[in-house]
mmCIF file of C-alpha atoms in Angstrom:
data_model
loop_
_atom_site.group_PDB
_atom_site.id
_atom_site.type_symbol
_atom_site.label_atom_id
_atom_site.label_comp_id
_atom_site.label_asym_id
_atom_site.label_seq_id
_atom_site.Cartn_x
_atom_site.Cartn_y
_atom_site.Cartn_z
ATOM 1 C CA MET H 94 -45.164 -8.694 -80.564
ATOM 2 C CA ALA H 95 -43.240 -5.433 -80.025
ATOM 3 C CA LYS H 96 -39.898 -4.777 -81.901
ATOM 4 C CA GLN H 97 -37.249 -7.150 -80.660
ATOM 5 C CA SER H 98 -33.603 -5.785 -79.412
ATOM 6 C CA GLY H 99 -31.748 -8.217 -77.427
ATOM 7 C CA ARG H 100 -29.307 -11.156 -77.502
ATOM 8 C CA PHE H 101 -30.434 -14.944 -77.652
ATOM 9 C CA ASP H 102 -27.165 -17.302 -77.897
ATOM 10 C CA TYR H 103 -27.570 -20.915 -77.629
ATOM 11 C CA PHE H 104 -24.598 -23.114 -77.005
ATOM 12 C CA LYS H 105 -24.176 -27.212 -76.920
ATOM 13 C CA SER H 106 -22.286 -29.109 -74.904
ATOM 14 C CA GLN H 107 -19.231 -30.710 -76.486
ATOM 15 C CA HIS H 108 -19.052 -33.642 -73.874
ATOM 16 C CA ILE H 109 -22.740 -34.020 -72.259
ATOM 17 C CA PRO H 110 -24.752 -34.854 -75.162
ATOM 18 C CA GLU H 111 -28.241 -32.907 -75.771
ATOM 19 C CA LEU H 112 -27.277 -30.660 -72.925
ATOM 20 C CA THR H 113 -27.772 -26.877 -74.207
ATOM 21 C CA VAL H 114 -26.929 -23.639 -72.664
ATOM 22 C CA LEU H 115 -28.826 -20.519 -73.427
ATOM 23 C CA GLN H 116 -27.152 -16.730 -72.692
ATOM 24 C CA ALA H 117 -30.338 -13.756 -73.528
ATOM 25 C CA ALA H 118 -30.458 -10.329 -72.412
ATOM 26 C CA PHE H 119 -33.368 -8.336 -74.052
ATOM 27 C CA SER H 120 -35.860 -5.384 -73.028
ATOM 28 C CA ASP H 121 -38.965 -5.600 -75.241
ATOM 29 C CA PHE H 122 -39.806 -9.667 -75.784
ATOM 30 C CA SER H 123 -42.033 -11.872 -74.200
ATOM 31 C CA TYR H 124 -41.994 -15.650 -74.699
ATOM 32 C CA ASP H 125 -45.577 -17.520 -75.191
ATOM 33 C CA ARG H 126 -46.565 -19.790 -72.745
ATOM 34 C CA HIS H 127 -44.671 -23.342 -73.539
ATOM 35 C CA ALA H 128 -42.894 -26.185 -71.975
ATOM 36 C CA HIS H 129 -39.607 -28.098 -72.721
ATOM 37 C CA GLU H 130 -38.978 -31.812 -72.778
ATOM 38 C CA GLU H 131 -35.807 -31.008 -70.612
ATOM 39 C CA TYR H 132 -35.076 -29.790 -67.382
ATOM 40 C CA ALA H 133 -34.315 -26.067 -67.324
ATOM 41 C CA PHE H 134 -31.984 -24.210 -64.521
ATOM 42 C CA GLY H 135 -31.688 -20.634 -64.978
ATOM 43 C CA VAL H 136 -30.099 -17.778 -62.847
ATOM 44 C CA THR H 137 -31.248 -14.133 -63.228
ATOM 45 C CA LEU H 138 -28.296 -11.930 -64.042
ATOM 46 C CA ALA H 139 -29.885 -8.310 -64.012
ATOM 47 C CA GLY H 140 -33.012 -6.968 -64.471
ATOM 48 C CA ARG H 141 -35.778 -8.705 -63.149
ATOM 49 C CA GLN H 142 -37.408 -11.625 -64.624
ATOM 50 C CA ASP H 143 -41.331 -12.312 -64.385
ATOM 51 C CA PHE H 144 -42.999 -15.139 -65.466
ATOM 52 C CA PHE H 145 -45.952 -17.313 -65.197
ATOM 53 C CA SER H 146 -45.701 -21.436 -64.078
ATOM 54 C CA GLY H 147 -47.478 -23.713 -61.500
ATOM 55 C CA GLY H 148 -50.575 -21.304 -61.775
ATOM 56 C CA GLN H 149 -48.943 -18.541 -60.277
ATOM 57 C CA PHE H 150 -46.942 -15.606 -61.572
ATOM 58 C CA HIS H 151 -43.331 -15.409 -59.959
ATOM 59 C CA ARG H 152 -40.650 -12.545 -59.936
ATOM 60 C CA SER H 153 -36.649 -13.291 -60.105
ATOM 61 C CA PRO H 154 -34.441 -10.501 -59.106
ATOM 62 C CA PRO H 155 -30.684 -10.879 -59.734
ATOM 63 C CA GLY H 156 -29.167 -14.076 -58.106
ATOM 64 C CA ASN H 157 -31.973 -15.998 -58.161
ATOM 65 C CA VAL H 158 -32.648 -19.514 -59.344
ATOM 66 C CA ILE H 159 -35.306 -20.706 -61.630
ATOM 67 C CA GLN H 160 -35.793 -24.390 -62.164
ATOM 68 C CA PHE H 161 -38.324 -25.861 -64.734
ATOM 69 C CA ASN H 162 -39.334 -29.759 -64.613
ATOM 70 C CA PRO H 163 -39.857 -31.223 -68.043
ATOM 71 C CA GLU H 164 -43.200 -30.544 -69.342
ATOM 72 C CA GLN H 165 -43.721 -27.771 -66.885
ATOM 73 C CA VAL H 166 -45.532 -24.761 -68.655
ATOM 74 C CA HIS H 167 -44.158 -21.489 -68.191
ATOM 75 C CA ASP H 168 -43.499 -18.195 -70.029
ATOM 76 C CA GLY H 169 -41.503 -15.000 -69.246
ATOM 77 C CA HIS H 170 -40.668 -11.275 -69.689
ATOM 78 C CA PRO H 171 -38.679 -8.411 -68.242
ATOM 79 C CA GLY H 172 -39.985 -7.163 -64.612
ATOM 80 C CA ASP H 173 -39.439 -3.636 -65.219
ATOM 81 C CA ASP H 174 -37.737 -0.958 -67.481
ATOM 82 C CA SER H 175 -34.197 -2.644 -67.548
ATOM 83 C CA THR H 176 -32.851 -5.016 -69.437
ATOM 84 C CA LEU H 177 -33.369 -8.869 -68.425
ATOM 85 C CA GLY H 178 -30.138 -10.866 -68.378
ATOM 86 C CA TYR H 179 -30.103 -14.157 -67.178
ATOM 87 C CA VAL H 180 -28.557 -17.765 -68.294
ATOM 88 C CA MET H 181 -30.562 -20.909 -68.828
ATOM 89 C CA VAL H 182 -28.927 -24.486 -68.797
ATOM 90 C CA TYR H 183 -31.338 -27.289 -70.331
ATOM 91 C CA VAL H 184 -30.436 -30.692 -69.286
ATOM 92 C CA PRO H 185 -31.988 -33.658 -70.917
ATOM 93 C CA ALA H 186 -34.289 -35.937 -68.530
ATOM 94 C CA ALA H 187 -32.307 -38.990 -68.912
ATOM 95 C CA GLN H 188 -28.962 -37.403 -67.811
ATOM 96 C CA LEU H 189 -30.115 -35.652 -64.654
ATOM 97 C CA GLU H 190 -32.508 -38.656 -63.688
ATOM 98 C CA ALA H 191 -29.541 -41.193 -63.587
ATOM 99 C CA LEU H 192 -27.877 -38.689 -61.077
ATOM 100 C CA PHE H 193 -30.953 -38.282 -58.865
ATOM 101 C CA ALA H 194 -30.869 -42.000 -58.790
ATOM 102 C CA ASP H 195 -27.308 -42.261 -57.644
ATOM 103 C CA ALA H 196 -28.169 -39.284 -55.064
ATOM 104 C CA VAL H 197 -31.159 -40.720 -53.448
ATOM 105 C CA GLY H 198 -29.728 -44.606 -53.875
ATOM 106 C CA CYS H 199 -32.913 -45.852 -56.034
ATOM 107 C CA GLU H 200 -32.765 -47.325 -59.141
ATOM 108 C CA ARG H 201 -35.419 -44.995 -60.681
ATOM 109 C CA ALA H 202 -35.686 -41.594 -60.326
ATOM 110 C CA GLY H 203 -38.032 -40.849 -63.441
ATOM 111 C CA GLY H 204 -40.743 -39.133 -60.875
ATOM 112 C CA PHE H 205 -38.292 -36.715 -59.332
ATOM 113 C CA ARG H 206 -39.890 -33.034 -59.678
ATOM 114 C CA SER H 207 -38.635 -30.358 -57.541
ATOM 115 C CA SER H 208 -41.975 -28.586 -56.215
ATOM 116 C CA GLU H 209 -39.733 -25.040 -56.044
ATOM 117 C CA THR H 210 -39.830 -22.980 -59.051
ATOM 118 C CA LEU H 211 -37.960 -19.819 -57.729
ATOM 119 C CA MET H 212 -35.182 -20.604 -55.224
ATOM 120 C CA ALA H 213 -32.331 -18.383 -53.453
ATOM 121 C CA ASP H 214 -29.784 -20.831 -53.269
ATOM 122 C CA PRO H 215 -26.030 -19.856 -53.690
ATOM 123 C CA SER H 216 -24.763 -23.540 -53.846
ATOM 124 C CA LEU H 217 -27.310 -24.080 -56.595
ATOM 125 C CA ARG H 218 -26.635 -21.059 -58.225
ATOM 126 C CA HIS H 219 -22.779 -21.274 -58.168
ATOM 127 C CA ALA H 220 -23.181 -25.001 -59.544
ATOM 128 C CA ILE H 221 -25.533 -23.518 -62.916
ATOM 129 C CA LEU H 222 -22.917 -20.495 -63.614
ATOM 130 C CA ASP H 223 -20.062 -23.091 -63.120
ATOM 131 C CA LEU H 224 -21.656 -25.398 -65.690
ATOM 132 C CA ALA H 225 -23.009 -22.440 -67.983
ATOM 133 C CA ARG H 226 -19.536 -21.239 -68.244
ATOM 134 C CA LEU H 227 -17.798 -24.473 -69.146
ATOM 135 C CA VAL H 228 -20.109 -24.901 -72.073
ATOM 136 C CA THR H 229 -20.262 -21.381 -73.204
ATOM 137 C CA ASP H 230 -16.525 -20.726 -73.263
ATOM 138 C CA GLN H 231 -15.694 -24.403 -74.128
ATOM 139 C CA VAL H 232 -12.813 -24.932 -71.365
ATOM 140 C CA GLY H 233 -12.136 -28.021 -69.249
ATOM 141 C CA ALA H 234 -12.749 -31.554 -69.830
ATOM 142 C CA ARG H 235 -15.981 -34.045 -69.940
ATOM 143 C CA ILE H 236 -15.155 -34.254 -66.023
ATOM 144 C CA ASP H 237 -15.295 -30.702 -65.122
ATOM 145 C CA GLN H 238 -18.957 -30.337 -66.579
ATOM 146 C CA GLU H 239 -20.225 -33.973 -65.194
ATOM 147 C CA HIS H 240 -18.870 -32.653 -61.748
ATOM 148 C CA ALA H 241 -20.732 -29.392 -61.864
ATOM 149 C CA LEU H 242 -24.104 -31.314 -63.024
ATOM 150 C CA TYR H 243 -23.442 -33.942 -60.439
ATOM 151 C CA GLN H 244 -23.272 -30.847 -57.984
ATOM 152 C CA MET H 245 -27.037 -29.219 -59.008
ATOM 153 C CA ALA H 246 -28.215 -32.814 -58.921
ATOM 154 C CA THR H 247 -27.225 -33.346 -55.347
ATOM 155 C CA ARG H 248 -28.236 -29.815 -54.035
ATOM 156 C CA LEU H 249 -31.790 -30.541 -55.643
ATOM 157 C CA VAL H 250 -32.184 -33.801 -53.786
ATOM 158 C CA GLN H 251 -30.713 -32.058 -50.602
ATOM 159 C CA ARG H 252 -33.546 -29.085 -51.056
ATOM 160 C CA ALA H 253 -36.132 -31.923 -51.719
ATOM 161 C CA SER H 254 -35.399 -33.418 -48.114
ATOM 162 C CA LYS H 255 -36.519 -36.868 -49.158
ATOM 163 C CA PHE H 256 -36.993 -38.304 -52.280
ATOM 164 C CA GLN H 257 -40.355 -40.286 -52.408
ATOM 165 C CA PRO H 258 -41.701 -41.019 -56.140
ATOM 166 C CA SER H 259 -45.260 -41.234 -55.950
ATOM 167 C CA ASN H 260 -46.884 -44.476 -58.071
ATOM 168 C CA THR H 261 -50.577 -42.885 -57.482
ATOM 169 C CA VAL H 262 -51.934 -41.847 -60.701
ATOM 170 C CA SER H 263 -55.461 -40.281 -60.876
ATOM 171 C CA ARG H 264 -57.985 -40.947 -63.195
ATOM 172 C CA PRO H 265 -58.021 -37.523 -64.946
ATOM 173 C CA ASP H 266 -53.803 -37.636 -64.866
ATOM 174 C CA ALA H 267 -54.091 -40.891 -66.798
ATOM 175 C CA LEU H 268 -56.514 -39.557 -69.408
ATOM 176 C CA LEU H 269 -54.637 -36.454 -69.880
ATOM 177 C CA GLN H 270 -51.419 -38.461 -70.421
ATOM 178 C CA GLN H 271 -53.057 -40.413 -72.979
ATOM 179 C CA ALA H 272 -53.886 -37.297 -74.783
ATOM 180 C CA LYS H 273 -50.129 -35.893 -74.371
ATOM 181 C CA ASP H 274 -49.196 -39.406 -75.806
ATOM 182 C CA TYR H 275 -51.113 -38.994 -78.761
ATOM 183 C CA ILE H 276 -50.003 -35.411 -79.442
ATOM 184 C CA LEU H 277 -46.384 -36.919 -79.483
ATOM 185 C CA ALA H 278 -47.190 -39.518 -81.695
ATOM 186 C CA HIS H 279 -49.108 -37.507 -84.391
ATOM 187 C CA LEU H 280 -46.857 -34.246 -84.389
ATOM 188 C CA GLU H 281 -46.376 -34.632 -88.180
ATOM 189 C CA GLU H 282 -50.198 -34.882 -88.681
ATOM 190 C CA ASP H 283 -53.179 -32.506 -89.236
ATOM 191 C CA MET H 284 -54.506 -33.053 -85.570
ATOM 192 C CA SER H 285 -57.643 -32.332 -84.316
ATOM 193 C CA LEU H 286 -59.005 -31.515 -81.099
ATOM 194 C CA ASP H 287 -61.835 -34.259 -81.567
ATOM 195 C CA ALA H 288 -59.087 -36.603 -82.107
ATOM 196 C CA ILE H 289 -57.279 -35.773 -79.142
ATOM 197 C CA SER H 290 -60.144 -35.992 -76.976
ATOM 198 C CA GLN H 291 -61.037 -38.973 -77.927
ATOM 199 C CA ALA H 292 -57.632 -40.537 -77.156
ATOM 200 C CA ALA H 293 -58.118 -39.421 -73.932
ATOM 201 C CA HIS H 294 -62.165 -40.788 -73.871
ATOM 202 C CA LEU H 295 -63.327 -37.480 -72.713
ATOM 203 C CA SER H 296 -65.648 -34.918 -74.401
ATOM 204 C CA LYS H 297 -64.066 -32.258 -76.231
ATOM 205 C CA TYR H 298 -65.238 -29.340 -74.054
ATOM 206 C CA HIS H 299 -64.551 -31.118 -70.945
ATOM 207 C CA PHE H 300 -61.189 -32.306 -72.265
ATOM 208 C CA LEU H 301 -60.624 -28.608 -72.917
ATOM 209 C CA ARG H 302 -61.319 -27.478 -69.296
ATOM 210 C CA LEU H 303 -59.533 -30.277 -67.700
ATOM 211 C CA PHE H 304 -56.452 -29.537 -70.000
ATOM 212 C CA ARG H 305 -56.179 -26.019 -69.447
ATOM 213 C CA GLN H 306 -56.777 -26.548 -65.586
ATOM 214 C CA GLN H 307 -54.598 -29.151 -65.118
ATOM 215 C CA PHE H 308 -51.484 -27.587 -67.447
ATOM 216 C CA GLY H 309 -52.332 -23.752 -67.478
ATOM 217 C CA ILE H 310 -51.839 -24.255 -71.380
ATOM 218 C CA THR H 311 -54.484 -24.929 -73.917
ATOM 219 C CA PRO H 312 -54.227 -28.191 -76.113
ATOM 220 C CA HIS H 313 -53.588 -26.175 -79.077
ATOM 221 C CA GLN H 314 -50.999 -24.098 -77.263
ATOM 222 C CA TYR H 315 -49.277 -27.611 -75.933
ATOM 223 C CA VAL H 316 -49.128 -28.730 -79.721
ATOM 224 C CA LEU H 317 -47.386 -25.698 -80.953
ATOM 225 C CA SER H 318 -45.025 -26.239 -78.044
ATOM 226 C CA CYS H 319 -44.314 -29.775 -78.844
ATOM 227 C CA ARG H 320 -43.673 -28.975 -82.503
ATOM 228 C CA ALA H 321 -41.402 -26.424 -81.895
ATOM 229 C CA ASN H 322 -39.364 -28.769 -79.445
ATOM 230 C CA ALA H 323 -39.443 -31.361 -82.318
ATOM 231 C CA ALA H 324 -38.455 -28.664 -84.686
ATOM 232 C CA ARG H 325 -35.413 -27.307 -82.523
ATOM 233 C CA ASN H 326 -33.999 -31.302 -82.788
ATOM 234 C CA ALA H 327 -34.599 -31.379 -86.432
ATOM 235 C CA LEU H 328 -32.745 -28.141 -86.888
ATOM 236 C CA GLU H 329 -29.873 -29.420 -84.658
ATOM 237 C CA ALA H 330 -29.577 -32.255 -86.834
ATOM 238 C CA GLY H 331 -29.035 -30.229 -90.083
ATOM 239 C CA THR H 332 -32.578 -30.279 -91.505
ATOM 240 C CA ALA H 333 -33.699 -27.240 -93.410
ATOM 241 C CA PRO H 334 -35.723 -24.958 -92.068
ATOM 242 C CA ASN H 335 -38.556 -24.775 -94.661
ATOM 243 C CA GLU H 336 -37.992 -28.544 -94.469
ATOM 244 C CA VAL H 337 -38.897 -28.819 -90.810
ATOM 245 C CA ALA H 338 -41.800 -26.250 -91.517
ATOM 246 C CA PHE H 339 -43.466 -28.476 -93.517
ATOM 247 C CA ARG H 340 -42.721 -31.768 -91.435
ATOM 248 C CA TYR H 341 -44.426 -30.511 -88.494
ATOM 249 C CA GLY H 342 -47.756 -28.677 -89.726
ATOM 250 C CA PHE H 343 -46.847 -25.277 -89.953
ATOM 251 C CA THR H 344 -48.236 -23.387 -92.660
ATOM 252 C CA ASP H 345 -45.420 -21.629 -94.305
ATOM 253 C CA LEU H 346 -41.917 -20.703 -93.185
ATOM 254 C CA SER H 347 -43.050 -17.106 -91.994
ATOM 255 C CA HIS H 348 -45.580 -18.797 -89.401
ATOM 256 C CA PHE H 349 -42.734 -21.375 -88.537
ATOM 257 C CA ASN H 350 -40.462 -18.308 -88.022
ATOM 258 C CA ARG H 351 -42.887 -16.284 -85.992
ATOM 259 C CA ARG H 352 -43.931 -19.637 -83.669
ATOM 260 C CA PHE H 353 -40.415 -20.651 -83.033
ATOM 261 C CA LYS H 354 -39.310 -17.229 -82.171
ATOM 262 C CA ARG H 355 -41.499 -16.691 -79.318
ATOM 263 C CA ILE H 356 -40.571 -19.802 -77.720
ATOM 264 C CA TYR H 357 -36.742 -19.360 -78.380
ATOM 265 C CA GLY H 358 -36.280 -15.847 -79.069
ATOM 266 C CA MET H 359 -34.775 -16.369 -82.683
ATOM 267 C CA THR H 360 -35.729 -17.686 -86.002
ATOM 268 C CA PRO H 361 -35.209 -21.326 -86.468
ATOM 269 C CA TYR H 362 -32.449 -20.442 -89.103
ATOM 270 C CA GLN H 363 -30.824 -18.089 -86.553
ATOM 271 C CA TYR H 364 -30.941 -20.846 -84.153
ATOM 272 C CA GLN H 365 -29.502 -23.762 -86.393
ATOM 273 C CA ARG H 366 -26.852 -21.115 -87.444
ATOM 274 C CA SER H 367 -26.142 -20.900 -83.866
ATOM 275 C CA VAL H 368 -25.879 -24.227 -82.506
ATOM 276 C CA THR H 369 -24.208 -26.047 -85.651
ATOM 277 C CA ASN H 370 -20.965 -23.516 -86.144
#
């Protein structure tokens, strides 16, 4: 990785549990492919934001909205020689899906997934930037942040036109979900590809091909991404970085630093200091 210059500032909402905002600006940094547990909504502010997701590459100029569903694999880097600046809001699935359920008038909206990754939508952009400002500047009351979040959810449902969650699950999807469940249940253990593929009831090499084809990421990359997500939660809870590294199977603190930074733009210690101040 080239020498990094730039800023990655994380802010936790004081009103909405687990809601996080990232303000980033950099010119020579690239994220590894990874996925988040939360929904993520970004607005490109300056430069061009290039990234892979959903089996294709995207280019986001200033003003565009980027949206990732939970578990949606992506990476990211500046698309030209100028400094890339953007804001990203990470919203826990439970928080947003409750609003989706209200917006579409059904009891369960856990299956809501936007099919759009890159959008030019002034209304959605305004709601995202408004929520990010309220969190980063620590202004307004809880109801102000909830209103901005509701505006985001409402606009997403409007763009989706009709919400019709599908209850149909293919056999490969079900088998790969069993593999994902196994990974999440064994993050603190020394997992092998044999064990993961056996949990999916697939041969190892068929499993490797199917997983990469389905998610755009290798099982190894997915394990690292899940461990980084779990590590982030532990850091926010105040656990020491060296203890987190040991807990989630990183060989040493330097390995943990390197992997974490390729997903969050800063070291575990820097992230912990950022969100706990």
